[in-house]
Coordinates of C-alpha atoms and ligand atoms in Angstrom, one line a residue:
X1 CA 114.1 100.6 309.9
X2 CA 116.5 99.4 307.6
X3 CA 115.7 102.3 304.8
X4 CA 116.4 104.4 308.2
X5 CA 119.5 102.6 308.9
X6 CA 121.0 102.8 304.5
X7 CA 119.6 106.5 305.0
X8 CA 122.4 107.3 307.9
X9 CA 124.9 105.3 306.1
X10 CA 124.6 107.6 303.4
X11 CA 124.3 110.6 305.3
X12 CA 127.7 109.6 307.1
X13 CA 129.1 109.1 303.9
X14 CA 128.2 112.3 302.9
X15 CA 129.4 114.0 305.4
X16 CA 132.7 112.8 305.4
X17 CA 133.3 113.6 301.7
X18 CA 132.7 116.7 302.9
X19 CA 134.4 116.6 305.4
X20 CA 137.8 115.4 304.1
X21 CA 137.6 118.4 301.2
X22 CA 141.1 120.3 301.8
X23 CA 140.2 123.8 303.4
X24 CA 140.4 127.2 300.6
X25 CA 143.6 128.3 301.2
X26 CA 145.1 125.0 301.1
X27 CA 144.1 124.2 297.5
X28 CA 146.8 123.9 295.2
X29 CA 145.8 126.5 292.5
X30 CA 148.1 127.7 289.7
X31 CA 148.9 130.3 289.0
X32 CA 149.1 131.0 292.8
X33 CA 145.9 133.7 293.7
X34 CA 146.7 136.8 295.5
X35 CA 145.1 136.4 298.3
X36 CA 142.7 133.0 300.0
X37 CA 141.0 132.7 303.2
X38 CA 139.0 129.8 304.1
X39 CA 135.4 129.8 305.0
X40 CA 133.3 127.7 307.0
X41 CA 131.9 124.8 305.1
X42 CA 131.7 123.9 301.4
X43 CA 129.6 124.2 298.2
X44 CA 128.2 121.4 296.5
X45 CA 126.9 121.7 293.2
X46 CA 124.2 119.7 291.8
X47 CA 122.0 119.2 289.1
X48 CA 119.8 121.6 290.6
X49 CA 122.1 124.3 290.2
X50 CA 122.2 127.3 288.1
X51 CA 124.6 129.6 286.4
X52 CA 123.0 133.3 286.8
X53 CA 124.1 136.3 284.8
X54 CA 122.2 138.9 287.1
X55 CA 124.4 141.6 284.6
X56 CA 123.8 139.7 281.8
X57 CA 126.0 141.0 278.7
X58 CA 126.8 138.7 275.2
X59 CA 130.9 138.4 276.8
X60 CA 129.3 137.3 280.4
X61 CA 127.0 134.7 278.5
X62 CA 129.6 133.6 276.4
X63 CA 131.6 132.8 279.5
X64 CA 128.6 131.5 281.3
X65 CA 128.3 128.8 278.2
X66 CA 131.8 128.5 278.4
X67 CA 131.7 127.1 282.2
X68 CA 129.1 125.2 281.8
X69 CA 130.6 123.4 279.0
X70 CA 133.7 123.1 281.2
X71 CA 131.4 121.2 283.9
X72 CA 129.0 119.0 281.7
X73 CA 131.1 116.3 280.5
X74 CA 132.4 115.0 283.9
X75 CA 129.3 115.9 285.7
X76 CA 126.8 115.1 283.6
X77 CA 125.0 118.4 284.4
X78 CA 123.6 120.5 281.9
X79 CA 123.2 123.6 283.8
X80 CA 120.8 126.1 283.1
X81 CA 122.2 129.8 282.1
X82 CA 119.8 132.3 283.7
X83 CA 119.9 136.2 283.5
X84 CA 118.7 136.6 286.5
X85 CA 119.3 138.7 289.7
X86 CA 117.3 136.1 291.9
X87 CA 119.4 135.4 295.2
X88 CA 117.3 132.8 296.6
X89 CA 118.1 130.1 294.5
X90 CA 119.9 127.1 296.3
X91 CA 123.5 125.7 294.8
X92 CA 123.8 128.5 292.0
X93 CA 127.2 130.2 290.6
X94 CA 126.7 134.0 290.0
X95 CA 129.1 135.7 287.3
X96 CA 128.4 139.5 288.4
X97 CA 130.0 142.6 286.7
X98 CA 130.2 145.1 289.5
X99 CA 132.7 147.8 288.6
X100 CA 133.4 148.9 292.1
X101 CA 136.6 147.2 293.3
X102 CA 139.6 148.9 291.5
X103 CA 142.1 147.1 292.8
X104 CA 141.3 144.0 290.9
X105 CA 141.8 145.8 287.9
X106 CA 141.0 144.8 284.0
X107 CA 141.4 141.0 284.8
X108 CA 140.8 140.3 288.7
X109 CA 138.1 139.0 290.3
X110 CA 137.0 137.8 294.0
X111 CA 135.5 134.4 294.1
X112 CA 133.1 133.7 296.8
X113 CA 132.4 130.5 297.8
X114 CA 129.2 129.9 300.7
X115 CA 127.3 126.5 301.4
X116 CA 124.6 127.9 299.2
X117 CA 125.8 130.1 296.7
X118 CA 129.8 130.7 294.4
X119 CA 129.9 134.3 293.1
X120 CA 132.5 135.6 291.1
X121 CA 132.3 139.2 290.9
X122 CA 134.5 141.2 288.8
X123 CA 135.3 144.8 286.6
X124 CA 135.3 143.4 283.5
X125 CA 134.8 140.4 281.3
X126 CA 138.0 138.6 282.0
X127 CA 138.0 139.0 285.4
X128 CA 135.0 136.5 285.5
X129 CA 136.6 134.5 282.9
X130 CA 139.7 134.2 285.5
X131 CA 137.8 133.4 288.2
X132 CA 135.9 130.6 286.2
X133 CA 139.1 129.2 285.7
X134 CA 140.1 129.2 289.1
X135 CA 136.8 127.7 290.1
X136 CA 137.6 124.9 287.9
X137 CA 140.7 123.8 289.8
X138 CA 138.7 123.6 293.1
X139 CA 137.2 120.6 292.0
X140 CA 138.5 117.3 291.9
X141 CA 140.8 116.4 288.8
X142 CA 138.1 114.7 287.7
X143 CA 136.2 117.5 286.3
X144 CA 138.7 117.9 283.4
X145 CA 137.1 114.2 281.9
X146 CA 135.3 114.3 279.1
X147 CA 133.0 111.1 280.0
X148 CA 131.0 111.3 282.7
X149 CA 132.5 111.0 286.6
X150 CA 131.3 110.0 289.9
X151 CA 132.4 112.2 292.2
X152 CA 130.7 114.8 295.7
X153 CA 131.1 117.9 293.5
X154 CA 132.1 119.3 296.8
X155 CA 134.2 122.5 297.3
X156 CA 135.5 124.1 299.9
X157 CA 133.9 127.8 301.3
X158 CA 136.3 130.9 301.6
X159 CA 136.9 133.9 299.4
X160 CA 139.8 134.4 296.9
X161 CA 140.7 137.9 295.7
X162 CA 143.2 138.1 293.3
X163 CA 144.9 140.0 290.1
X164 CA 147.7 139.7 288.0
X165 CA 151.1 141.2 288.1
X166 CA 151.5 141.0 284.5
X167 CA 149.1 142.7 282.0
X168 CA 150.6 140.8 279.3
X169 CA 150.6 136.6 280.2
X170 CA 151.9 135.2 276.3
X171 CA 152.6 132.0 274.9
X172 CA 153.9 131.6 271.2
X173 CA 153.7 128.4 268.8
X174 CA 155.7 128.3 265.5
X175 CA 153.9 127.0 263.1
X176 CA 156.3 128.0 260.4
X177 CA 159.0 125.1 261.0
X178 CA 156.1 122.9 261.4
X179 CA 152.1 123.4 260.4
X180 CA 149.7 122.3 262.9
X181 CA 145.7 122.3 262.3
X182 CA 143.6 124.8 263.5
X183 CA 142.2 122.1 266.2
X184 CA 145.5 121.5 267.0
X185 CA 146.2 124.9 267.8
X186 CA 142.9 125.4 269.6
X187 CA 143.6 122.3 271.6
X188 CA 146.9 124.6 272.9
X189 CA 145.0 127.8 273.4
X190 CA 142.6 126.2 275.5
X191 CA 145.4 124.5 277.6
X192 CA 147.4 127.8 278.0
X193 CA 143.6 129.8 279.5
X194 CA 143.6 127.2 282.2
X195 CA 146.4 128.8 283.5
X196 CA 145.1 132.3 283.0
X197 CA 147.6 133.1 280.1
X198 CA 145.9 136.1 277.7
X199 CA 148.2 136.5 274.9
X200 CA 148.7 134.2 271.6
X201 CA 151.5 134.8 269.5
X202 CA 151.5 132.5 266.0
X203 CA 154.7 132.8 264.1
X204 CA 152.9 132.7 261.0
X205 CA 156.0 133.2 258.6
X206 CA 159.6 131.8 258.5
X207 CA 162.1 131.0 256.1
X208 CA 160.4 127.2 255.7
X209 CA 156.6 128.2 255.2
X210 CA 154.2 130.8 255.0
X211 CA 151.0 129.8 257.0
X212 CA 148.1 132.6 256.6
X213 CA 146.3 132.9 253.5
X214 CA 146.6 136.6 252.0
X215 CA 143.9 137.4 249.2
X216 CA 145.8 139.6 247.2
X217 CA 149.1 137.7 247.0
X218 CA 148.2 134.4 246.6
X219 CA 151.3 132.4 245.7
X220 CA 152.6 133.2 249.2
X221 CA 150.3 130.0 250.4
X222 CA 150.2 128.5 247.2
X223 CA 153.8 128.4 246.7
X224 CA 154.6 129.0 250.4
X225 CA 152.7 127.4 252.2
X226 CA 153.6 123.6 250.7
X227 CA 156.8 123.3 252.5
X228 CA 157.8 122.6 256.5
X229 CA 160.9 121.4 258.1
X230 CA 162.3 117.9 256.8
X231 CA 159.3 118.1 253.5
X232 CA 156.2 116.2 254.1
X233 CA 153.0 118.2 253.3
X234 CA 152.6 121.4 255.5
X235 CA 149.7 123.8 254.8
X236 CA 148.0 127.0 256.0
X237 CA 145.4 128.9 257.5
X238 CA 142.7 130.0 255.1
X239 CA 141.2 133.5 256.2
X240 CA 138.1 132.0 257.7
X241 CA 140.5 129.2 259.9
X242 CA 142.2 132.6 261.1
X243 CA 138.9 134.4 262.3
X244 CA 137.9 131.0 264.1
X245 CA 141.0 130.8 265.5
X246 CA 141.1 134.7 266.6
X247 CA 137.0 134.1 268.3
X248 CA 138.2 130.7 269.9
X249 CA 140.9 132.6 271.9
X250 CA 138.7 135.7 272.6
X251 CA 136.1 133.6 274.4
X252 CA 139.0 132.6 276.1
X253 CA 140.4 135.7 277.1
X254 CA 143.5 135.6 274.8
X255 CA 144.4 138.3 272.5
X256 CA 146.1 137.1 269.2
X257 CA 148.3 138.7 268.1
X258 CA 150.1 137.4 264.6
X259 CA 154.0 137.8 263.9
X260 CA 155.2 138.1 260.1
X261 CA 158.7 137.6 260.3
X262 CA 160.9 140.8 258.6
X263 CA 163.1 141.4 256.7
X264 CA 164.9 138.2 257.2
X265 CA 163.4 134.8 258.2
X266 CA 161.9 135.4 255.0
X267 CA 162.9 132.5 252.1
X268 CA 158.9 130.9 252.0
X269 CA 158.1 135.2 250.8
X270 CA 161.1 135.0 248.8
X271 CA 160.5 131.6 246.8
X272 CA 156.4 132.8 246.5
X273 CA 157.2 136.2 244.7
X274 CA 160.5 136.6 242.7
X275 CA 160.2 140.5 242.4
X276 CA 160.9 140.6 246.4
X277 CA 164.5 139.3 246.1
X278 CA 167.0 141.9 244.6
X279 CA 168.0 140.1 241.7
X280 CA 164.4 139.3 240.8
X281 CA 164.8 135.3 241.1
X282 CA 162.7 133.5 243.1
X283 CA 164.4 131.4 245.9
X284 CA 163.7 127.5 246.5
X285 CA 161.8 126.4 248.8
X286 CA 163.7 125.6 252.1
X287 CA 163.1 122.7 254.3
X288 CA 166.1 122.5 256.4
X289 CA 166.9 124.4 259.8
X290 CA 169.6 127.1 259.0
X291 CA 168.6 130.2 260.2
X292 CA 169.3 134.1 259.3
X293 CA 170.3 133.2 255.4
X294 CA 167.2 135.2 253.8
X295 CA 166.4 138.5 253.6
X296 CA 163.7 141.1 251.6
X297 CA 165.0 143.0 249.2
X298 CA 164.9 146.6 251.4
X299 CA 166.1 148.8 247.9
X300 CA 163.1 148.2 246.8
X301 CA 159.6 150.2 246.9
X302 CA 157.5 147.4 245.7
X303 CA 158.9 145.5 249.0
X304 CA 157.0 148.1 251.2
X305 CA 153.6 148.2 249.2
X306 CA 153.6 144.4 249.2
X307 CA 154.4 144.1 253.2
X308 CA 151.6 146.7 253.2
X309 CA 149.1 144.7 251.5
X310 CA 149.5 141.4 253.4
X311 CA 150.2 143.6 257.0
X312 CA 146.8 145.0 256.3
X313 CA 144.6 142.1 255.1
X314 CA 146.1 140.1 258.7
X315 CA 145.6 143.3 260.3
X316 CA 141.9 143.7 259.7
X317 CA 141.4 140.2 261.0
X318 CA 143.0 140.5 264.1
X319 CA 141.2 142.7 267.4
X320 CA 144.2 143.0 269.4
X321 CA 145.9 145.7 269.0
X322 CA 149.2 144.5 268.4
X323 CA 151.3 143.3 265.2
X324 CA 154.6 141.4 265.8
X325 CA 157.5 141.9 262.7
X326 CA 160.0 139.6 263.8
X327 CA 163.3 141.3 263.1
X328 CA 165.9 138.8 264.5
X329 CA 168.5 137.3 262.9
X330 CA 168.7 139.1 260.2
X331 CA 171.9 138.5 259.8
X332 CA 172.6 139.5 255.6
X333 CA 170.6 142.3 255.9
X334 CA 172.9 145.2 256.1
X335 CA 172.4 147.0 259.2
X336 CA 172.4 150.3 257.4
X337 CA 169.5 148.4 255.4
X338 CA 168.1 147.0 258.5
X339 CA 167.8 150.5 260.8
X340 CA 165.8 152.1 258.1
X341 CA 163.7 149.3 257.2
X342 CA 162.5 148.5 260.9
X343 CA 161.6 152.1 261.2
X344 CA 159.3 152.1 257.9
X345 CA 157.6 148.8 259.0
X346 CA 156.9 150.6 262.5
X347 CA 155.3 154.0 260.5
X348 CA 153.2 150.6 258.2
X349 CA 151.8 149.2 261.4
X350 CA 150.7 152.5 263.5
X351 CA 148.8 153.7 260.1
X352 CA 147.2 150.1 260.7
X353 CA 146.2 151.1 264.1
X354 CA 148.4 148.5 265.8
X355 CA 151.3 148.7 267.9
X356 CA 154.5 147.1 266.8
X357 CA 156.3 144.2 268.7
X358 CA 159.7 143.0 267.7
X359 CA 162.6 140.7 269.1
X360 CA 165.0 143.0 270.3
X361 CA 167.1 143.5 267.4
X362 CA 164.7 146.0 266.6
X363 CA 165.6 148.3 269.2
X364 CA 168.7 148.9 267.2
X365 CA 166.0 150.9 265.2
X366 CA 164.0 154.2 266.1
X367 CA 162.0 152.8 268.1
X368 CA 158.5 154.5 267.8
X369 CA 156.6 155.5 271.6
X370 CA 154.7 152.2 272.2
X371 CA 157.1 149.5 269.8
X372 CA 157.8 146.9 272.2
X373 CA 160.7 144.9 272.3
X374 CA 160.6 140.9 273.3
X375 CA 163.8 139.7 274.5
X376 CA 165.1 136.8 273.5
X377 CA 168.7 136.5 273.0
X378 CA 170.9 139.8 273.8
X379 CA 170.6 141.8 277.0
X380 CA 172.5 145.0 275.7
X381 CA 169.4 145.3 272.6
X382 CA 166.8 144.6 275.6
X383 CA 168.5 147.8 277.3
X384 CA 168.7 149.7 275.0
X385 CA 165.1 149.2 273.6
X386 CA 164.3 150.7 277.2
X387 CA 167.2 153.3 276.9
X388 CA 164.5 154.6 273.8
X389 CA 161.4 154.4 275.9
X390 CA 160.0 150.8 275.1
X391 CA 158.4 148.9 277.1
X392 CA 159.9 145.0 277.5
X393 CA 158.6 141.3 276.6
X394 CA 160.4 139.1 278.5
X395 CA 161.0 135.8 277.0
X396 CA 164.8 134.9 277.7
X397 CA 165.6 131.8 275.5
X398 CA 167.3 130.6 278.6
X399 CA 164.8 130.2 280.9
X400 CA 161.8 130.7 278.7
X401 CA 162.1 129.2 275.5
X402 CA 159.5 125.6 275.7
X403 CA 161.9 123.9 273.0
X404 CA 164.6 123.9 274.9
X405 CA 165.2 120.4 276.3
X406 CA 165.1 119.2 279.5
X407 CA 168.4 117.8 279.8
X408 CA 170.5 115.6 277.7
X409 CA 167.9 112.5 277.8
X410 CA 165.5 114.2 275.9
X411 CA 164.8 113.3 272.6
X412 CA 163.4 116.3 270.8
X413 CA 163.6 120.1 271.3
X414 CA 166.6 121.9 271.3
X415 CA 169.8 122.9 274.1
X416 CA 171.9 126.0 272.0
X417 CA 170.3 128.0 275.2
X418 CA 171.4 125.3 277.7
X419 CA 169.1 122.7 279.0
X420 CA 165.9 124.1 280.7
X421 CA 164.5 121.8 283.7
X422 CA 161.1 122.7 285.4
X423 CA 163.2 124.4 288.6
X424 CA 164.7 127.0 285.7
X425 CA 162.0 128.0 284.0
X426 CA 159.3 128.8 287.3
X427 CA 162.6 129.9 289.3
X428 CA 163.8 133.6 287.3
X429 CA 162.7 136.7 288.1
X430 CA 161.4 138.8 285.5
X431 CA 162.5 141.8 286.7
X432 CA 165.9 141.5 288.0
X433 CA 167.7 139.1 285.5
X434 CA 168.7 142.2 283.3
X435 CA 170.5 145.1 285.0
X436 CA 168.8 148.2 283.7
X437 CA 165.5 146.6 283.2
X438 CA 163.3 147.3 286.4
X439 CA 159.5 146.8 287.2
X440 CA 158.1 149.8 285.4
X441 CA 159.9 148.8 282.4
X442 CA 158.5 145.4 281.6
X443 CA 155.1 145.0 279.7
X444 CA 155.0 140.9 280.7
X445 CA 156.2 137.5 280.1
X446 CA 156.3 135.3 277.1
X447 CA 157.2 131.3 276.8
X448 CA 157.3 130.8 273.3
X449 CA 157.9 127.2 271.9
X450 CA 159.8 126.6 268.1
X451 CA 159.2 124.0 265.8
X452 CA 162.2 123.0 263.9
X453 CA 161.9 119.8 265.9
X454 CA 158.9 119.1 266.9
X455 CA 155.9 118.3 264.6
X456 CA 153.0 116.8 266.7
X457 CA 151.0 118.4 269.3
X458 CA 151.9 115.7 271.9
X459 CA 155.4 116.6 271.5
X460 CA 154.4 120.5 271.7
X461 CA 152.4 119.0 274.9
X462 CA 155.8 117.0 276.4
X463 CA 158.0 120.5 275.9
X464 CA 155.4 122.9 277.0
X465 CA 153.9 121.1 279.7
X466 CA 154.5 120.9 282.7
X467 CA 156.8 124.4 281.9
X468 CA 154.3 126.7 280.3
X469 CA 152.6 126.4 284.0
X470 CA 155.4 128.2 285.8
X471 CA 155.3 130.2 283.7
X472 CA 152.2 131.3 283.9
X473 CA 153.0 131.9 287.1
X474 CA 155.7 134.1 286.5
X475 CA 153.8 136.4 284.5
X476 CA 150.4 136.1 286.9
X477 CA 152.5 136.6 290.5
X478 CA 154.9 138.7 291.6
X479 CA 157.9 137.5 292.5
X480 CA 157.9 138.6 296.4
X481 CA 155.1 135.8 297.0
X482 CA 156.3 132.7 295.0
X483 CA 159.2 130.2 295.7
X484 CA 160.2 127.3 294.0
X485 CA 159.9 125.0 297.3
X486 CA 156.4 125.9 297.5
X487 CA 155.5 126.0 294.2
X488 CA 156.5 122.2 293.3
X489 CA 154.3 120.8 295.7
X490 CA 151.1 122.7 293.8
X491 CA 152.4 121.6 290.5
X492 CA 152.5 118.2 291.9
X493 CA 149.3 118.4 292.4
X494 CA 148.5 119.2 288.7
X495 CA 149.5 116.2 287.2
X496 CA 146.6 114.6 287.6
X497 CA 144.5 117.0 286.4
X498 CA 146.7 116.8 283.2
X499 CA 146.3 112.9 283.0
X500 CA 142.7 113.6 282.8
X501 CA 142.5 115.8 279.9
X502 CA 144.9 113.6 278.3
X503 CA 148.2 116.3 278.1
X504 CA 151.5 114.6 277.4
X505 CA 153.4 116.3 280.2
X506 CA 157.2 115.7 281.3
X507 CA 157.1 113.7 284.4
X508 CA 159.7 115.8 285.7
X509 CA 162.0 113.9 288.7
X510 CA 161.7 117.3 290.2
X511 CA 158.1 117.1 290.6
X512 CA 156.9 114.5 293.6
X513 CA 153.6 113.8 290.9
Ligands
ACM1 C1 164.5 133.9 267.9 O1 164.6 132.9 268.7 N1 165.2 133.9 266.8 C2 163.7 135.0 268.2

C-alpha cells in the first residue's frame, strides 16, 4: 500500500513536470524559426533512447556524435548512434536526409517532435546540423552543463519548419591585434553554431602580427608572429593548428574562410621580409594601435610571387571557397597603386579557385564577377561595389562591429563608430540601411569583433555576447517577422543558458534576464 501510495506520488509528479513544459511555439528559440506549431504532448528522452541515422552518411554520423556529445555531460546519457531505419523504437531522435522539401533549402530542416519519437529531416547535412541546434534549446538551460544535471528531459511536441534568409551567417575574430589559442578560438566557434552562424572569418594578418605559419616564408611567423598589441608574447597557428581549426568548424557547419590583409595593414609582412618594402629595409615590429601607416611595396614583381606563395599554401588548407584580402585603409598606398594591385590580387585568388572578399575599398577596383565587397565603413564604396555587379557583406561598424562598446561605462572595446547597445545591434535592417543596396544585392551578414583592446577570451565573450545573438538573428530571419519588443524577451530567456556554459555575457539593463 504505501509502495502504491510513493508510486502515485511519483506519477503526479511526473505528470506535472510535464505538464508545466511551455507549449512549441512558445519556446524562446534564437535565432527565431520560420515557422512553429505546437503538438499534443511532449518527448521525454531517456537513457533508453537512441540517435538513428536511417541515411547514414560520415557528415550525418559526425553530427549524430556531435549531439550526443552535446547531451551527455548534463544528462549522463551515452546514447547509442544507430544506422538504422527501425521506427519502432521508443524515445529515439531520427537525423533523416530526405531531399524532397525544396523549400528548406541547403540549410533548413523541419523538426518533429511526437511523445515517442524527434525527427529532424532535412536536404542536406546542415540542415540536420541546424535542427540539432534547435533541439538543443528546447531543453532546459541545464543541458548546456558540463557535470551531470537532474532534470525531466521533457520537451514539448509540435513541428518546426524553418530556413534562413541569409546564406551567409559570419562572425570574424582578430587575432592579429591580439593572439588567442586555438582552444580559445574553438571555444568561440562553438559559441557562434549555437546560434546557427556558418561563416568564420580569422583576420590572420595586420600590421601588429602575422598569425598562420607559411612553409616557404618562414620569418613571417618567426619574425612576425612574436609581436601583439601592447608586447607580451603573441604567437601563431602552425599548419596543423590551422587544419584543426578548419575540421572543428566544418563539423560545425561553419565555413572558414582566412583574411590576409593587403596591401596595407601590412607592417608584421614588412618587418619579416625586407625585400617587400620599396627601399628594401625591413620595418620594426609594431605593437601600438595606429592604423593605415604600412603598405607592400606594389612596384614590385617579387611582391606578387610572394603574396602568391603564402595565398596558395593558406589556400590549399582552406575548403571554403572564399579568400578575404583586406584592402582597407590603405591609406599610403597610392590609389593609382592601389586600383591595379587589387585587381591582380583578384586574377591571384580565382587561379586559386577561390572567390575574393574585400572591405569595400576594394570596389574602387575592377571588381571581378563574384568579388564580394564587406561593408564596413563608407556607403558610397558599398554602392558602388554593387554599381559593378558584387554582391554585399554587410557588417556596418555601426551597428555591427562587437568591439564597439556598449556605452561610456564600459571599460574595453572601442566607440570611434558610436556606442553600440544590444537594442542597435538586433534593431537594423540589413537591407534597407543603404539606399541602393536592396535584397537581391546582399550576400549576408557579418559581426566581426577587433582586438586592439581586448586580449582574453572572456573579454571577447563580454563584447560579443549577448550581441553576436541578434545578430545571428539578423542574418537567420528576415526582417518582416522580427521586432525588437519581441525579441528581448527570447534573449531574456538566454541568459541562463549562457550562465551555464560559463559565457561572460553583458547583463544588458535592456534585457529583463
Ligand atoms: C576595418 O574596420 N578597418 C575593416
Amino acid at each position: 500500500m504505501r509502495i502504491l501510495l510513493l508510486l502515485m506520488i511519483l506519477m503526479s509528479i511526473s505528470t506535472s513536470y510535464a505538464n508545466t513544459v511551455d507549449k512549441l511555439a512558445e519556446m524562446p528559440i534564437i535565432p527565431k524559426p520560420f515557422s512553429v506549431v505546437s503538438g499534443n504532448g511532449s518527448f521525454k528522452l531517456s537513457d533508453k533512447s537512441e540517435i538513428c541515422l536511417p541515411t547514414y552518411n560520415i557528415e550525418v554520423s559526425k553530427i549524430g556524435a556531435f549531439l550526443r556529445e552535446k547531451l551527455r555531460p548534463a544528462t549522463g546519457f551515452m546514447l547509442p548512434i544507430v544506422e538504422s531505419a527501425d521506427k519502432n523504437g521508443k524515445n529515439n531522435i531520427y537525423l533523416v536526409l530526405s531531399h524532397t522539401n525544396s523549400v528548406l533549402g541547403d540549410e533548413g530542416y523541419q523538426l518533429t517532435i511526437g511523445p515517442s519519437r524527434i525527427e529532424i529531416s532535412a536536404n542536406k547535412p546542415a540542415g540536420l546540423f541546424n535542427g540539432v541546434q534547435t533541439l538543443r534549446q528546447l531543453f532546459s538551460a541545464k543541458i548546456e552543463a558540463s557535470t551531470h544535471q537532474v532534470d525531466s528531459w521533457v520537451i514539448p511536441a509540435g513541428v518546426i519548419r524553418d530556413f534562413p534568409e541569409y546564406s551567409y551567417r559570419g562572425f570574424m575574430l582578430d587575432v592579429a591585434r591580439h593572439f588567442f589559442s586555438v582552444s580559445d578560438v574553438k571555444h568561440y566557434i562553438d559559441l557562434a553554431s549555437m546560434y546557427k552562424l556558418n561563416v568564420f572569418h580569422i583576420h590572420l594578418s595586420d600590421d601588429q602580427g602575422w598569425r598562420i605559419e607559411i612553409k616557404k616564408w618562414p620569418e613571417l611567423t618567426a619574425t612576425g608572429g612574436k609581436s601583439q598589441v601592447g608586447g607580451g608574447s603573441a604567437g601563431f597557428y602552425t599548419q596543423e593548428q590551422y587544419r584543426d581549426i578548419v575540421s572543428y568548424a566544418a563539423i560545425r557547419n561553419i565555413t572558414v574562410i582566412p583574411e590576409i590583409d593587403l596591401p596595407g595593414h601590412t607592417n608584421a609582412m614588412l618587418a619579416s621580409y625586407a625585400q617587400l618594402n620599396c627601399d628594401n629595409k625591413a620595418k620594426k615590429l609594431y605593437t601600438g594601435t595606429e592604423v593605415g601607416f604600412s603598405t607592400l611595396c606594389t612596384s614590385k614583381e617579387s611582391t606578387y610571387s610572394f603574396i602568391e606563395d603564402v595565398l596558395k599554401e593558406i589556400s590549399a588548407m582552406t575548403p571554403g571557397g572564399y579568400f578575404h584580402i583586406g584592402g582597407d585603409e590603405s591609406h599610403v598606398t597610392k590609389l593609382e597603386d592601389y586600383i591595379p594591385f587589387v585587381n591582380r590580387m583578384q586574377g591571384i585568388v580565382a587561379k586559386l579557385g577561390k572567390h575574393v572578399i574585400g572591405w569595400d575599398e576594394i570596389a574602387l577596383s575592377d571588381l571581378k564577377p563574384n568579388s564580394f565587397v564587406q561593408y564596413w565603413g563608407k556607403a558610397e564604396n558599398a554602392v558602388l561595389g554593387v554599381q559593378k555587379g558584387a554582391k554585399v557583406i554587410m557588417s556596418p561598424a555601426m551597428y555591427a562591429y562587437l568591439d564597439m562598446k556598449y556605452d561610456s561605462l564600459t571599460t574595453f572595446g572601442l566607440n570611434w563608430a558610436g556606442y553600440l547597445d544590444v537594442q542597435k545591434s538586433y534593431d537594423w535592417i540589413p537591407e534597407s540601411i543603404v539606399p541602393g543596396i536592396k535584397r537581391e544585392n546582399i550576400l549576408g551578414v557579418e559581426a566581426p569583433i577587433w582586438t586592439e583592446s581586448i586580449s582574453t577570451m572572456k573579454n571577447i565573450e563580454y563584447m560579443a555576447f549577448p550581441r553576436i545573438i541578434g545578430i545571428a538573428e539578423v542574418g537567420w530571419c528576415s526582417s518582416s517577422r522580427r521586432t525588437w519588443s519581441e525579441y528581448k524577451l527570447r534573449l531574456a530567456k538566454q541568459g541562463d543558458r549562457l550562465k551555464v556554459l560559463g559565457v561572460n555575457y553583458y547583463p544588458s539593463k535592456q534585457i529583463a534576464w
